[in-house]
Amino acid sequence: EAQVTQNPRYLITVTGKKLTVTCSQNMNHEYMSWYRQDPGLGLRQIYYSMNVEVTDKGDVPEGYKVSRKEKRNFPLILESPSPNQTSLYFCASRDSGTDYEQYFGPGTRLTVT
Amino acid sequence: QQQVKQSPQSLIVQKGGISIINCAYENTAFDYFPWYQQFPGKGPALLIAIRPDVSEKKEGRFTISFNKSAKQFSLHIMDSQPGDSATYFCAATSMAEFYFGSGTKLNVKP
């Protein structure tokens, strides 16, 4: 089954404790992206990657890091999480052609206390 | 500055009625305008999308109307059903950077 998976689905952590949210896709997509969803703000793009070893900042990259060492994986790293990073996070992927349809993962609910 | 503005924030429609959600954008470089549907606890899923070279696209009960000169586009849901109750997001992109509207929570009353 073609899908985007994220782990963990739920995470409660404390300020300053480094964490990684994993994202993996099995569709051989070149493009992957991370978003955060907050009430009243919709989804905002954090980082995206056009291919392996190619990453770029989205609209709200501060406080986040990403890496793309393999085509299928695109982890999101919070080196020193803060309470304002409490949010619902989505990973997405799509093909690199002219069809921009994105496939989203199920989401990761992160709470930073 | 918000790149894509969406309204209304919430919408209540009777079963069988027409639901209309509006979006406006600023960047004329955008060349793909999708609408996503999101159910509670799920990720967004593509509903329908349009390119700026056409003024309307219809797929079943869902229609996008696009006005390039006004930099506006809208989603029309005909014969709305309770199963359409969800949050809807418009978006705009020029390939890599995606910008989403703030979302519209639709409630279709039986």
Short mmCIF file of C-alpha atoms in Angstrom, two decimals:
data_model
loop_
_atom_site.label_atom_id
_atom_site.label_comp_id
_atom_site.label_asym_id
_atom_site.label_seq_id
_atom_site.Cartn_x
_atom_site.Cartn_y
_atom_site.Cartn_z
CA GLU A 1 0.00 0.00 0.00
CA ALA A 2 1.33 3.42 -1.01
CA GLN A 3 1.70 5.50 2.10
CA VAL A 4 3.56 8.05 4.18
CA THR A 5 4.28 6.96 7.73
CA GLN A 6 5.25 9.08 10.71
CA ASN A 7 6.54 8.10 14.13
CA PRO A 8 5.71 8.68 16.84
CA ARG A 9 2.05 9.62 16.45
CA TYR A 10 1.93 11.27 19.85
CA LEU A 11 4.78 12.75 21.87
CA ILE A 12 4.91 14.68 25.12
CA THR A 13 8.30 16.09 26.02
CA VAL A 14 9.94 18.81 28.06
CA THR A 15 11.59 22.03 26.99
CA GLY A 16 15.11 21.55 25.68
CA LYS A 17 15.07 17.79 25.23
CA LYS A 18 16.12 16.96 21.68
CA LEU A 19 13.68 14.89 19.66
CA THR A 20 13.28 13.45 16.19
CA VAL A 21 10.07 12.73 14.32
CA THR A 22 10.58 10.23 11.54
CA CYS A 23 8.88 10.25 8.14
CA SER A 24 9.07 7.54 5.53
CA GLN A 25 7.38 7.08 2.14
CA ASN A 26 7.24 4.01 -0.09
CA MET A 27 6.26 5.70 -3.35
CA ASN A 28 9.78 6.59 -4.56
CA HIS A 29 8.89 10.28 -4.43
CA GLU A 30 11.64 12.85 -4.89
CA TYR A 31 9.85 15.65 -3.03
CA MET A 32 9.14 15.56 0.70
CA SER A 33 7.97 18.26 3.05
CA TRP A 34 7.13 18.99 6.69
CA TYR A 35 4.22 21.11 7.88
CA ARG A 36 2.85 22.20 11.20
CA GLN A 37 -0.87 22.72 11.73
CA ASP A 38 -2.15 25.17 14.31
CA PRO A 39 -5.76 26.28 14.91
CA GLY A 40 -6.69 29.28 12.82
CA LEU A 41 -3.39 29.22 10.92
CA GLY A 42 -3.87 26.26 8.61
CA LEU A 43 -0.77 24.33 7.60
CA ARG A 44 2.55 26.10 7.41
CA GLN A 45 5.54 24.64 5.62
CA ILE A 46 8.64 24.10 7.75
CA TYR A 47 11.15 22.53 5.37
CA TYR A 48 11.04 20.74 2.06
CA SER A 49 13.38 18.56 0.06
CA MET A 50 13.47 18.24 -3.70
CA ASN A 51 15.74 15.18 -3.58
CA VAL A 52 18.43 13.41 -1.57
CA GLU A 53 20.82 15.88 0.08
CA VAL A 54 18.73 18.83 -1.17
CA THR A 55 16.72 20.66 1.48
CA ASP A 56 15.31 24.16 1.72
CA LYS A 57 13.51 26.35 4.23
CA GLY A 58 9.78 26.79 4.09
CA ASP A 59 7.72 29.49 5.73
CA VAL A 60 8.50 28.68 9.40
CA PRO A 61 11.90 26.92 9.68
CA GLU A 62 13.13 28.47 12.94
CA GLY A 63 13.85 25.88 15.63
CA TYR A 64 13.78 22.92 13.25
CA LYS A 65 16.32 20.88 11.31
CA VAL A 66 15.91 18.24 8.64
CA SER A 67 18.09 15.83 6.73
CA ARG A 68 17.59 13.80 3.57
CA LYS A 69 20.20 11.08 3.39
CA GLU A 70 17.91 8.55 1.74
CA LYS A 71 15.12 9.08 -0.75
CA ARG A 72 12.44 7.44 1.38
CA ASN A 73 13.20 9.14 4.73
CA PHE A 74 12.92 12.76 5.83
CA PRO A 75 13.26 13.16 9.62
CA LEU A 76 12.34 16.36 11.44
CA ILE A 77 14.68 17.29 14.28
CA LEU A 78 13.95 19.65 17.15
CA GLU A 79 17.31 20.28 18.82
CA SER A 80 15.88 22.25 21.75
CA PRO A 81 12.09 22.15 21.72
CA SER A 82 10.13 25.01 23.22
CA PRO A 83 6.43 25.24 24.18
CA ASN A 84 5.66 27.31 21.05
CA GLN A 85 6.53 24.21 19.01
CA THR A 86 3.56 22.39 20.48
CA SER A 87 1.60 21.55 17.37
CA LEU A 88 0.32 18.89 14.97
CA TYR A 89 3.00 17.96 12.46
CA PHE A 90 2.49 16.44 9.02
CA CYS A 91 4.95 14.97 6.59
CA ALA A 92 4.06 14.83 2.90
CA SER A 93 5.58 13.55 -0.30
CA ARG A 94 4.95 13.85 -4.03
CA ASP A 95 6.49 13.03 -7.35
CA SER A 96 8.83 15.57 -8.93
CA GLY A 97 6.85 15.97 -12.14
CA THR A 98 4.27 18.58 -13.02
CA ASP A 99 1.61 16.85 -10.94
CA TYR A 100 1.94 18.55 -7.60
CA GLU A 101 -0.37 16.21 -5.71
CA GLN A 102 0.94 15.67 -2.19
CA TYR A 103 0.33 12.61 -0.05
CA PHE A 104 0.19 13.33 3.66
CA GLY A 105 1.11 11.17 6.61
CA PRO A 106 -1.24 10.64 9.56
CA GLY A 107 0.30 13.37 11.70
CA THR A 108 2.32 13.62 14.91
CA ARG A 109 0.81 15.42 17.87
CA LEU A 110 3.67 17.05 19.80
CA THR A 111 3.31 18.68 23.21
CA VAL A 112 6.27 20.51 24.74
CA THR A 113 5.88 21.41 28.43
CA GLN B 1 2.07 38.38 5.27
CA GLN B 2 -0.40 35.61 4.68
CA GLN B 3 0.01 34.35 1.13
CA VAL B 4 -3.40 32.69 0.93
CA LYS B 5 -6.50 34.03 2.69
CA GLN B 6 -9.48 31.73 3.19
CA SER B 7 -13.06 32.40 4.26
CA PRO B 8 -15.32 31.65 5.97
CA GLN B 9 -13.74 30.10 9.05
CA SER B 10 -16.79 27.89 9.55
CA LEU B 11 -19.84 27.01 7.53
CA ILE B 12 -23.12 25.28 8.32
CA VAL B 13 -25.14 23.97 5.39
CA GLN B 14 -28.28 21.87 5.17
CA LYS B 15 -28.12 18.52 3.42
CA GLY B 16 -28.61 19.03 -0.29
CA GLY B 17 -27.44 22.64 -0.18
CA ILE B 18 -24.43 24.27 -1.81
CA SER B 19 -21.27 24.91 0.21
CA ILE B 20 -19.00 27.69 -1.00
CA ILE B 21 -15.52 28.42 0.34
CA ASN B 22 -13.42 31.28 -0.95
CA CYS B 23 -9.68 31.91 -1.18
CA ALA B 24 -7.53 34.79 -2.37
CA TYR B 25 -3.82 34.81 -3.11
CA GLU B 26 -1.13 37.40 -3.67
CA ASN B 27 1.72 35.81 -5.61
CA THR B 28 1.07 35.69 -9.36
CA ALA B 29 3.85 33.09 -9.70
CA PHE B 30 1.60 30.43 -8.17
CA ASP B 31 0.65 27.89 -10.81
CA TYR B 32 -1.23 25.18 -8.92
CA PHE B 33 -4.21 25.66 -6.64
CA PRO B 34 -5.37 22.55 -4.75
CA TRP B 35 -8.13 22.01 -2.24
CA TYR B 36 -7.61 19.53 0.58
CA GLN B 37 -10.17 17.79 2.75
CA GLN B 38 -9.27 16.79 6.28
CA PHE B 39 -11.25 14.60 8.66
CA PRO B 40 -10.52 14.61 12.42
CA GLY B 41 -7.43 12.60 13.27
CA LYS B 42 -6.34 12.28 9.65
CA GLY B 43 -3.91 14.01 7.35
CA PRO B 44 -5.21 16.28 4.58
CA ALA B 45 -6.14 14.56 1.33
CA LEU B 46 -6.27 16.15 -2.09
CA LEU B 47 -9.84 16.80 -3.20
CA ILE B 48 -9.47 18.72 -6.44
CA ALA B 49 -6.92 21.08 -8.00
CA ILE B 50 -6.74 23.62 -10.80
CA ARG B 51 -4.11 25.36 -12.90
CA PRO B 52 -4.46 29.09 -13.71
CA ASP B 53 -4.98 28.49 -17.42
CA VAL B 54 -8.57 27.31 -16.84
CA SER B 55 -11.45 29.11 -15.14
CA GLU B 56 -13.35 26.11 -13.84
CA LYS B 57 -12.78 22.45 -13.02
CA LYS B 58 -15.46 20.02 -11.99
CA GLU B 59 -15.13 16.57 -10.44
CA GLY B 60 -18.41 15.05 -9.39
CA ARG B 61 -20.08 17.33 -6.86
CA PHE B 62 -16.94 19.44 -6.38
CA THR B 63 -16.12 22.45 -8.57
CA ILE B 64 -13.28 24.95 -8.43
CA SER B 65 -13.93 28.37 -9.92
CA PHE B 66 -10.80 30.38 -10.68
CA ASN B 67 -10.56 34.11 -11.37
CA LYS B 68 -7.00 34.93 -12.40
CA SER B 69 -7.49 38.69 -12.73
CA ALA B 70 -8.98 38.94 -9.24
CA LYS B 71 -6.50 36.41 -7.81
CA GLN B 72 -9.33 34.46 -6.25
CA PHE B 73 -10.56 30.90 -6.37
CA SER B 74 -13.40 29.08 -4.71
CA LEU B 75 -14.65 25.59 -3.95
CA HIS B 76 -18.29 24.74 -4.56
CA ILE B 77 -19.77 21.57 -3.11
CA MET B 78 -23.08 20.79 -4.74
CA ASP B 79 -25.74 18.64 -3.04
CA SER B 80 -23.76 18.75 0.22
CA GLN B 81 -23.96 15.58 2.32
CA PRO B 82 -23.30 14.92 6.03
CA GLY B 83 -20.28 12.88 4.94
CA ASP B 84 -18.78 16.09 3.53
CA SER B 85 -18.49 17.47 7.07
CA ALA B 86 -14.76 18.10 7.42
CA THR B 87 -12.20 20.88 7.37
CA TYR B 88 -11.26 22.21 3.95
CA PHE B 89 -8.01 23.95 3.07
CA CYS B 90 -7.14 25.82 -0.06
CA ALA B 91 -3.49 26.09 -1.06
CA ALA B 92 -1.22 27.61 -3.66
CA THR B 93 2.22 26.71 -4.92
CA SER B 94 4.73 27.34 -7.67
CA MET B 95 6.30 23.87 -7.37
CA ALA B 96 8.24 23.69 -4.11
CA GLU B 97 6.82 26.10 -1.54
CA PHE B 98 3.23 25.41 -0.52
CA TYR B 99 1.03 28.00 1.17
CA PHE B 100 -2.23 26.99 2.81
CA GLY B 101 -5.30 28.93 3.79
CA SER B 102 -6.41 28.92 7.43
CA GLY B 103 -9.12 26.33 6.85
CA THR B 104 -12.92 26.15 6.81
CA LYS B 105 -14.80 23.79 9.07
CA LEU B 106 -17.87 22.60 7.20
CA ASN B 107 -20.82 21.08 9.01
CA VAL B 108 -23.57 19.62 6.84
CA LYS B 109 -26.79 19.20 8.82
CA PRO B 110 -28.92 16.13 7.98
#
